[in-house]
PDB file of C-alpha atoms in Angstrom:
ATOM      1  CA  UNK A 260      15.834  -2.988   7.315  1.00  0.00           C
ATOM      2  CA  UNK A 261      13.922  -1.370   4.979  1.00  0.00           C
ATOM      3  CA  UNK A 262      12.219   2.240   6.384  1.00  0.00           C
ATOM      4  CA  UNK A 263      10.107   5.213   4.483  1.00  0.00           C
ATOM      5  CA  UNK A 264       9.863   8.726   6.357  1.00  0.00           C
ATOM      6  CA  UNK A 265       7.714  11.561   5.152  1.00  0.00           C
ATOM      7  CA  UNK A 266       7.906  13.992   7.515  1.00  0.00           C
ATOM      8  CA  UNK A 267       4.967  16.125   6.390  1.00  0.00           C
ATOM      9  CA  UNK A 268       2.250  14.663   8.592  1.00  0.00           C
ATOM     10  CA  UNK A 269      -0.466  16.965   7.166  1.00  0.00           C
ATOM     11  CA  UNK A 270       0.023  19.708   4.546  1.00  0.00           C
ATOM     12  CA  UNK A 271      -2.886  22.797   3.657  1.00  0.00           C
ATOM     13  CA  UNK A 272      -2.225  25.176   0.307  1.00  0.00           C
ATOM     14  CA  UNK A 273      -4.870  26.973  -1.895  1.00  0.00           C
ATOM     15  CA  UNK A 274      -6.292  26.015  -4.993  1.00  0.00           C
ATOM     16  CA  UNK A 275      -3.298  26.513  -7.478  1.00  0.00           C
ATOM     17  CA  UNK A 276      -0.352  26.621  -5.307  1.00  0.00           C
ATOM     18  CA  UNK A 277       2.368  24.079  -5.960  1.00  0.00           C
ATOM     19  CA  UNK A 278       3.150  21.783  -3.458  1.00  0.00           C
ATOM     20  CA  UNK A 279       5.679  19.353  -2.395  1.00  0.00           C
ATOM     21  CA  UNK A 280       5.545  16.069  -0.541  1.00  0.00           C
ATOM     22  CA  UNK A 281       8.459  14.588   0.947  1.00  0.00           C
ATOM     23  CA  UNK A 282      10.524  11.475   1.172  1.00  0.00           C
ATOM     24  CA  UNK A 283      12.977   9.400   2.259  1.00  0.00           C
ATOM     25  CA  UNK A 284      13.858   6.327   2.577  1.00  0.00           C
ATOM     26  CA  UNK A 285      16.756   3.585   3.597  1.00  0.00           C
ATOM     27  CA  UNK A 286      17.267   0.078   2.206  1.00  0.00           C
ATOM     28  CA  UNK A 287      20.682  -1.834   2.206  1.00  0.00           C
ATOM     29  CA  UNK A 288      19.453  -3.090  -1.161  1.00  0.00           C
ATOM     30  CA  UNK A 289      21.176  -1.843  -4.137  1.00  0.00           C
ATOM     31  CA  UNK A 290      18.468  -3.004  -6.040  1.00  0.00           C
ATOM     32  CA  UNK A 291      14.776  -1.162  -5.466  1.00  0.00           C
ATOM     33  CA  UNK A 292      11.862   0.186  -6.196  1.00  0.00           C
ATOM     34  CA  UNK A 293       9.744   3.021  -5.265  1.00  0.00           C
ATOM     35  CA  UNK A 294       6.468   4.025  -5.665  1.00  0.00           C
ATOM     36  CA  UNK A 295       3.505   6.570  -4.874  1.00  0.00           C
ATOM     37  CA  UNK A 296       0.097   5.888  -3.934  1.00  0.00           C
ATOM     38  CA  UNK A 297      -2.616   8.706  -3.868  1.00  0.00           C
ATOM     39  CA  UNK A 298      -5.647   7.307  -0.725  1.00  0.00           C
ATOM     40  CA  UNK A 299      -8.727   9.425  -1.357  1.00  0.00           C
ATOM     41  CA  UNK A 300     -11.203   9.167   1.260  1.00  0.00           C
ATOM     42  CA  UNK A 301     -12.726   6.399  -0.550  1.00  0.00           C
ATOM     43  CA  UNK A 302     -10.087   4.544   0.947  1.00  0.00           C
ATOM     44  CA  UNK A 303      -8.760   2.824  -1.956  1.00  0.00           C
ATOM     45  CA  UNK A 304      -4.771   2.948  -2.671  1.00  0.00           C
ATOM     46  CA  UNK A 305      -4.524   4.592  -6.323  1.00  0.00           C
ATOM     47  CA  UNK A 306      -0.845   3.972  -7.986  1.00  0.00           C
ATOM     48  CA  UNK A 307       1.135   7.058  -9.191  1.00  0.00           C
ATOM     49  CA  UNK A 308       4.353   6.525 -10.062  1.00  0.00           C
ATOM     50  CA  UNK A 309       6.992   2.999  -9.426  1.00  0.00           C
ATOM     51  CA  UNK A 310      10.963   4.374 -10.046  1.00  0.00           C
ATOM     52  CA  UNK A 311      13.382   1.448  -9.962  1.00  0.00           C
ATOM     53  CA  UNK A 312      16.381   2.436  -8.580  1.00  0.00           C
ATOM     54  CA  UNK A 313      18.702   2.689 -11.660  1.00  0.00           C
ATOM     55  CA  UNK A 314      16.573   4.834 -13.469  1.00  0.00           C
ATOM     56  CA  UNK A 315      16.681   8.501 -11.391  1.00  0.00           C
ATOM     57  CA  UNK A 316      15.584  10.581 -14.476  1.00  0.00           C
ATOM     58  CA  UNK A 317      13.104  12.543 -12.940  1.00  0.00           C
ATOM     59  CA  UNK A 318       9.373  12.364 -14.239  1.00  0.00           C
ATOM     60  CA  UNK A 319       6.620  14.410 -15.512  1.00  0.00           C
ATOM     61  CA  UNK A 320       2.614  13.618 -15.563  1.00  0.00           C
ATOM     62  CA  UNK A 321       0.700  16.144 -16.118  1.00  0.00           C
ATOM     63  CA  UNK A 322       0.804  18.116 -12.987  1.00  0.00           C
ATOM     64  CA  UNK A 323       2.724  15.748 -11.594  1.00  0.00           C
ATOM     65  CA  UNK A 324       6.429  15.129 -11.264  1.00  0.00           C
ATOM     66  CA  UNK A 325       8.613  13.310  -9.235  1.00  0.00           C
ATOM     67  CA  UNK A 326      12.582  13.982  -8.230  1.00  0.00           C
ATOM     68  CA  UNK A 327      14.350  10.728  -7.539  1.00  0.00           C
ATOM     69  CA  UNK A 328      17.843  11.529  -5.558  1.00  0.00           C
ATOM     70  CA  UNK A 329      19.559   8.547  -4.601  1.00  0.00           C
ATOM     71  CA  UNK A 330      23.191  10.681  -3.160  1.00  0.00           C
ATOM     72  CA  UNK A 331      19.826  11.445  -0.218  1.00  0.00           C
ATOM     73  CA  UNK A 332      17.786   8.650  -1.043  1.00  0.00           C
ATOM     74  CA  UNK A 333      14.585  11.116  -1.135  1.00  0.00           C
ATOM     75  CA  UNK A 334      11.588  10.676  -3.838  1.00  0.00           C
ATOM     76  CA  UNK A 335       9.821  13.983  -3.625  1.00  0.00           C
ATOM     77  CA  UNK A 336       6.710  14.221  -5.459  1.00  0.00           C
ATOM     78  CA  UNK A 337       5.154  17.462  -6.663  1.00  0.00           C
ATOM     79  CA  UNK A 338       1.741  19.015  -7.813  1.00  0.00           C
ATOM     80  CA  UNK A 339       1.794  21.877  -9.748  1.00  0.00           C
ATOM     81  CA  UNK A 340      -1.336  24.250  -9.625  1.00  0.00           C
ATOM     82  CA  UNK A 341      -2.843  21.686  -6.972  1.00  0.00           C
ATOM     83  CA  UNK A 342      -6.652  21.467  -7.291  1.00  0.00           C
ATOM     84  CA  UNK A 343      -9.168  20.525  -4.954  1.00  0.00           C
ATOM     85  CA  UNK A 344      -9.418  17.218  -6.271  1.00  0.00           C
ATOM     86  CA  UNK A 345      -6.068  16.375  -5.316  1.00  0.00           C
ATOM     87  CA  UNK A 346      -6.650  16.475  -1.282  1.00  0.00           C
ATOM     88  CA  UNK A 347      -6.170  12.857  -0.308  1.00  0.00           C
ATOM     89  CA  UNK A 348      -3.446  10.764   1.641  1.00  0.00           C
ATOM     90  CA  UNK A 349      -0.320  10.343  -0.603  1.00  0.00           C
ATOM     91  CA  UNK A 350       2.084   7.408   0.385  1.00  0.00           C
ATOM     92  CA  UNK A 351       5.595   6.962  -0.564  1.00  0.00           C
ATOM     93  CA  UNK A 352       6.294   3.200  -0.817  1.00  0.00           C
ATOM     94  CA  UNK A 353       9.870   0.883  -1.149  1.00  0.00           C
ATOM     95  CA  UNK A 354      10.349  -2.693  -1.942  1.00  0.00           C
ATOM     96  CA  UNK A 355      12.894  -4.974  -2.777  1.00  0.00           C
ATOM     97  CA  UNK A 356      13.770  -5.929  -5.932  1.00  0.00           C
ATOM     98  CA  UNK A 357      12.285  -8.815  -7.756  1.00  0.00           C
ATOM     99  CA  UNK A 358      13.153 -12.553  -6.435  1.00  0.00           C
ATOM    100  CA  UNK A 359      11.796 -11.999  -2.746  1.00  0.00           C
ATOM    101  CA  UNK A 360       7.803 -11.086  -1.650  1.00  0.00           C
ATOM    102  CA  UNK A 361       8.620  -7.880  -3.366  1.00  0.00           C
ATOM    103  CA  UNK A 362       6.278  -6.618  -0.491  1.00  0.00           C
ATOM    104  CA  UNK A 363       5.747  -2.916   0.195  1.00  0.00           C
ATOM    105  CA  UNK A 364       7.078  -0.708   2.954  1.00  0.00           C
ATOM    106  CA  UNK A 365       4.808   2.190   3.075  1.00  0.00           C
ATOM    107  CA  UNK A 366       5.762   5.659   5.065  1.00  0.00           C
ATOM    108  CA  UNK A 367       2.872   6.939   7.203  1.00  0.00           C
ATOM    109  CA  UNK A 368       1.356   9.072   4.745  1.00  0.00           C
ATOM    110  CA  UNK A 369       1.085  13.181   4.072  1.00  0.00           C
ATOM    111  CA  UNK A 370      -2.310  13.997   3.849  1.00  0.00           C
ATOM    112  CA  UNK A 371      -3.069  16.664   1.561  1.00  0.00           C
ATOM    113  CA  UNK A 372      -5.515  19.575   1.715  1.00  0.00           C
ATOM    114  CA  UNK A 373      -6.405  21.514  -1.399  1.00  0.00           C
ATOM    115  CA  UNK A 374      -8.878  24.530  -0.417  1.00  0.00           C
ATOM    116  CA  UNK A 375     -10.820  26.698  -2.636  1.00  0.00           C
TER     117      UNK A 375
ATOM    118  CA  UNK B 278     -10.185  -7.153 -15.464  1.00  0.00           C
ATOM    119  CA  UNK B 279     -12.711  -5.846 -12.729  1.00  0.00           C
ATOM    120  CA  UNK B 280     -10.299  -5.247 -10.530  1.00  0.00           C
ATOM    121  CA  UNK B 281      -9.548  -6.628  -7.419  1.00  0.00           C
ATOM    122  CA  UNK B 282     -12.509  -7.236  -5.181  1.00  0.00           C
ATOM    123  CA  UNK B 283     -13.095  -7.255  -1.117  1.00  0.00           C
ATOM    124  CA  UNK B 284     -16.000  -8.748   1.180  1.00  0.00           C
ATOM    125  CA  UNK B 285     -17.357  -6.980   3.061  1.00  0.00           C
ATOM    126  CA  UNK B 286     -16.266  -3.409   3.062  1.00  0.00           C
ATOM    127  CA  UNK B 287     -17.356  -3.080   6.594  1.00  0.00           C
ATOM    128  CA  UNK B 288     -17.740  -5.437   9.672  1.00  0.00           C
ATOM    129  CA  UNK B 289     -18.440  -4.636  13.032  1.00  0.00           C
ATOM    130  CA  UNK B 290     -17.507  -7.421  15.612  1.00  0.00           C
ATOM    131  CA  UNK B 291     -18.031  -7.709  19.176  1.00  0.00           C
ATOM    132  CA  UNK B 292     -14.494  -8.650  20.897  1.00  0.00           C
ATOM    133  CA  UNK B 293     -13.591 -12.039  21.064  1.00  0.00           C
ATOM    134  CA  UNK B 294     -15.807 -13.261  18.213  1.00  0.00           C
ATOM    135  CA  UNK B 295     -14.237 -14.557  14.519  1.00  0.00           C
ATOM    136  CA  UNK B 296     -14.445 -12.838  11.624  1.00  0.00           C
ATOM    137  CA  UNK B 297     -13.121 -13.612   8.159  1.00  0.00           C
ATOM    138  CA  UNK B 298     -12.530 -11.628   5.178  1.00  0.00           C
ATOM    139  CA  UNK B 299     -12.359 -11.993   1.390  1.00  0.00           C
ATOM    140  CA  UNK B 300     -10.601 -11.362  -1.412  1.00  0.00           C
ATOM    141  CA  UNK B 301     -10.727 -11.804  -5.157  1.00  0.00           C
ATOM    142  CA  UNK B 302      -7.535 -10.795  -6.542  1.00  0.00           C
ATOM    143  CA  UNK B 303      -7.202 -10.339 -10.752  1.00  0.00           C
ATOM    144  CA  UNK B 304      -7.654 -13.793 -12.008  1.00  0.00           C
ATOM    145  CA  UNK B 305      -4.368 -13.534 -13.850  1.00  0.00           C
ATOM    146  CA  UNK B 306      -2.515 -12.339 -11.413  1.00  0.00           C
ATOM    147  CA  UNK B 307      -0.753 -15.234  -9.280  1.00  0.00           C
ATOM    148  CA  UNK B 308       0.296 -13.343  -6.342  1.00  0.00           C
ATOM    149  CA  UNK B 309      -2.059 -11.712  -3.646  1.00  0.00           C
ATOM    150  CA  UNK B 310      -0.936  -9.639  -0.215  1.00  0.00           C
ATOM    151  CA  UNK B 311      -2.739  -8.667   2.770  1.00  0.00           C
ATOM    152  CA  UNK B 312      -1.753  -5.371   4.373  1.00  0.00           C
ATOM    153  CA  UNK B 313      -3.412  -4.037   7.193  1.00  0.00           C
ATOM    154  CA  UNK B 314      -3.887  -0.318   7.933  1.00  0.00           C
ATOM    155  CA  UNK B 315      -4.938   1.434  11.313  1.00  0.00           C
ATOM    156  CA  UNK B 316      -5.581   5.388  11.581  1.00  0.00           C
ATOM    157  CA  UNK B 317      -3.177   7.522  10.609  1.00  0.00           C
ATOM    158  CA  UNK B 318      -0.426   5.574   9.344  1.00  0.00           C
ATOM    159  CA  UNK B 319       0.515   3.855   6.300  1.00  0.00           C
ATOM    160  CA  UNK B 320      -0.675   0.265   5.113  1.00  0.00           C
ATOM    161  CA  UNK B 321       1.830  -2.837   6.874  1.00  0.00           C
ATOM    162  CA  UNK B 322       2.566  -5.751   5.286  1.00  0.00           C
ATOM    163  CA  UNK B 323       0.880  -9.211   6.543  1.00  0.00           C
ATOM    164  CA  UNK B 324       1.369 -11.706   3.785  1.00  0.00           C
ATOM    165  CA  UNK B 325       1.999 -12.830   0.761  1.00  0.00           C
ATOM    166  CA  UNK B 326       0.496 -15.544  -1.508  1.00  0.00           C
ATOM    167  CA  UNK B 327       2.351 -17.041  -4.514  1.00  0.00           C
ATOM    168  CA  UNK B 328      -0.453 -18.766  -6.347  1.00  0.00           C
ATOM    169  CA  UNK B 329      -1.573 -21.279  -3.473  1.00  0.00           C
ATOM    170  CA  UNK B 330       1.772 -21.107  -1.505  1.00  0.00           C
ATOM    171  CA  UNK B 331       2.047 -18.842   1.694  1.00  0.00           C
ATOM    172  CA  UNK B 332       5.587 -17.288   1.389  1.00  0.00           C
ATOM    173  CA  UNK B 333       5.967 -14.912   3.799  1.00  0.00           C
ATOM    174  CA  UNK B 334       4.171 -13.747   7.270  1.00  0.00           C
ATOM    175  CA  UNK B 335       4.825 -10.711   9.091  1.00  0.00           C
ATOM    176  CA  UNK B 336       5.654 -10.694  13.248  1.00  0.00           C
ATOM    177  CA  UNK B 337       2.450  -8.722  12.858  1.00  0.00           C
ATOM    178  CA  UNK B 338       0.706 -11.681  11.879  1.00  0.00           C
ATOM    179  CA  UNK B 339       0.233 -13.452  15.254  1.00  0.00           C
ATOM    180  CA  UNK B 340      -1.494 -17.017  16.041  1.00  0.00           C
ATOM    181  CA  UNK B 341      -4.666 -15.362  16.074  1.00  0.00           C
ATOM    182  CA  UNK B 342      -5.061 -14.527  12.375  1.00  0.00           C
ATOM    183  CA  UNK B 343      -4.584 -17.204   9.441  1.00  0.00           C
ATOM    184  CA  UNK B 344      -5.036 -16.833   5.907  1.00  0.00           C
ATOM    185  CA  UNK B 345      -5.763 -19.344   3.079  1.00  0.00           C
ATOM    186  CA  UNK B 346      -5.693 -19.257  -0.758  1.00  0.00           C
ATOM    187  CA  UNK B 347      -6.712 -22.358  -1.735  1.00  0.00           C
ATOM    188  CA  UNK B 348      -6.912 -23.252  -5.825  1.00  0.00           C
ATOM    189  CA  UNK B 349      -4.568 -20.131  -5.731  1.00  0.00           C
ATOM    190  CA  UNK B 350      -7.530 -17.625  -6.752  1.00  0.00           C
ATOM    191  CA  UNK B 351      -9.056 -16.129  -3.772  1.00  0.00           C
ATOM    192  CA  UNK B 352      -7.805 -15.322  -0.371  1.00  0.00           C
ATOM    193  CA  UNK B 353      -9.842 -15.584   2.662  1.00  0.00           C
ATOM    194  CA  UNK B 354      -8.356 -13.976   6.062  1.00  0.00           C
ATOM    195  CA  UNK B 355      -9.225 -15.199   9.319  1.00  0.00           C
ATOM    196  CA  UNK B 356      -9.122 -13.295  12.554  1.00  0.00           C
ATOM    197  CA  UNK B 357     -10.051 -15.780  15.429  1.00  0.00           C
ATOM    198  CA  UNK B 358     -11.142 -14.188  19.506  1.00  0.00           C
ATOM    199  CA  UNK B 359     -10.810 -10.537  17.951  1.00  0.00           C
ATOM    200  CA  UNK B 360      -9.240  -7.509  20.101  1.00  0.00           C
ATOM    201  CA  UNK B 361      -9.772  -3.272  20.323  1.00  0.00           C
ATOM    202  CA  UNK B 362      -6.658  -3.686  18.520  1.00  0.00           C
ATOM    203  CA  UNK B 363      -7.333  -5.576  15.320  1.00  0.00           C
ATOM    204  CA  UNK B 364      -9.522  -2.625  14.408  1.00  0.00           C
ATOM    205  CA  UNK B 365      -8.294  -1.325  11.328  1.00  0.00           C
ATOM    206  CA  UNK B 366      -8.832  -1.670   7.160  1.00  0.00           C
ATOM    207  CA  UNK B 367      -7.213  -4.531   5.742  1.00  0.00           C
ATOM    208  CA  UNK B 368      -6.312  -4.175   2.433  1.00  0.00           C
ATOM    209  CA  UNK B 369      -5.649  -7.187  -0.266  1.00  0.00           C
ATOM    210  CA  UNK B 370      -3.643  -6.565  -3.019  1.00  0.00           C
ATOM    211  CA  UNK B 371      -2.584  -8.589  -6.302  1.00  0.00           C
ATOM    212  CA  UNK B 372      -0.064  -8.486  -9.057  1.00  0.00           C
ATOM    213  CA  UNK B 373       1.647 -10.615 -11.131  1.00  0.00           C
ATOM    214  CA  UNK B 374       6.001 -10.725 -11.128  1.00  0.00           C
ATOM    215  CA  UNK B 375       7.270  -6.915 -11.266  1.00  0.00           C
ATOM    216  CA  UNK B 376       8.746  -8.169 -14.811  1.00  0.00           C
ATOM    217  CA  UNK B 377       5.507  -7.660 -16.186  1.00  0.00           C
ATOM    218  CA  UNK B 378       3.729  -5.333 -13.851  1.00  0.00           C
ATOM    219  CA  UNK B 379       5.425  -1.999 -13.802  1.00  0.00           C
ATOM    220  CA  UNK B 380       2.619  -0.598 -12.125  1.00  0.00           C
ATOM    221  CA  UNK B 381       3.482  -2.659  -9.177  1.00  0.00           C
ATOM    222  CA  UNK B 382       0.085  -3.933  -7.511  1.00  0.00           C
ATOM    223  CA  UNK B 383      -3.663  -3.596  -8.177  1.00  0.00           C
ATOM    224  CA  UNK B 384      -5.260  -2.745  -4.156  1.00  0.00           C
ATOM    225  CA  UNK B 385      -8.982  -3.332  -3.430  1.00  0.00           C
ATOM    226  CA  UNK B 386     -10.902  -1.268  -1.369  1.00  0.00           C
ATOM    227  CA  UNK B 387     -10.450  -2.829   1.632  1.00  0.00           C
ATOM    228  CA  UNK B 388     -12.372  -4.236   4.640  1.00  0.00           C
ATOM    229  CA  UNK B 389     -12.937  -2.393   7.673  1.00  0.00           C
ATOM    230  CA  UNK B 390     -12.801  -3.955  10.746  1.00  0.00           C
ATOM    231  CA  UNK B 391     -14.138  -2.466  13.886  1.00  0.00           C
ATOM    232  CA  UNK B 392     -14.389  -4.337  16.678  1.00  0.00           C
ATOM    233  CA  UNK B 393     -16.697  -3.091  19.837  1.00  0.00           C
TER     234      UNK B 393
END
């Protein structure tokens, strides 16, 4: 079965740290995708990032980057210089390859607090 | 491309009454999910739509709830003699095959569903 942990259940910094949100997943599928979703309070899921799982060259947006792993199946995702703007509810997501639902298996969510 | 639309964004329901929800998912986009979300934890899969065709149902999905696409457009999502329990957002989501969507799905807002 497919199965996200982040571990981080809530996570505070100050304006300009960096921070990093964790996770990990398990799938018996050699075949994958993950993603990140950003949940402001609006309540609407915002897509970050989708890394299939052949590609683990890590990524850079911005402030934004992402470390794929696959020898510990982790996806970390960091902000540098966090602003306030970036407190929200971040989700690390899995799903099956392409031919099924290709439905989502979301972890329960770090929520992120940026203070002034 | 207006995105993908929910009605209502809110509905509060005495227990035991019906309720339905809908959803307009991008008009090109031939498959729609329903993911429901309760406090604190991360969306869960319901069910998935390929154009008119219900694929897949989650053991979440019990014989109290049904959903329809009909036409293969929108999505309506019934919840029939509501519980405490089926409090929570629900969230539709739509996206055509992962070949051609590498930004995975499009999520609406969400209903939210509190039932008194």
């Amino acid at each position: 079965a497919q199965k996200v942990t982040q571990a981080q259940t809530e996570i505070s910094v100050v304006e300009k740290e960096d921070v990093t949100l964790d996770c990990v997943y398990e799938t018996r599928d050699t075949t994958y995708y993950l993603f990140w979703y950003k949940q402001p309070p609006s309540g609407e899921l915002v897509f970050l990032i989708r890394r299939n799982s052949f590609d683990e060259q890590n990524e850079i947006s911005g402030r934004y980057s992402w470390n794929f792993q696959k020898s510990t199946s982790s996806f970390n995702f960091t902000i540098t210089a966090s602003q306030v703007v970036d407190s929200a509810v971040y989700f690390c997501a899995l799903s099956e390859a392409q031919g099924g639902s290709e439905k989502l298996v979301f972890g329960k969510g770090t929520k992120l607090t940026v203070n002034p | 491309d207006t995105g993908v639309s929910q009605n209502p964004r809110h509905k509060i329901t005495k227990r035991g009454q019906n309720v339905t929800f809908r959803c307009d998912p991008i008009s090109e986009h031939n498959r729609l999910y329903w993911y429901r979300q309760t406090l604190g934890q991360g969306p869960e899969f319901l069910t998935y739509f390929q154009n008119e065709a219900q694929l897949e149902k989650s053991r979440l999905l019990s014989d109290r709830f049904s959903a329809e696409r009909p036409k293969g457009s929108f999505s309506t999502l019934e919840i029939q003699r509501t519980e405490q329990g089926d409090s929570a957002m629900y969230l539709c989501a739509s996206s055509p095959s992962f070949l051609t969507a590498p930004n995975g799905y499009t999520f609406g807002s969400g209903t939210r569903l509190t039932v008194v």
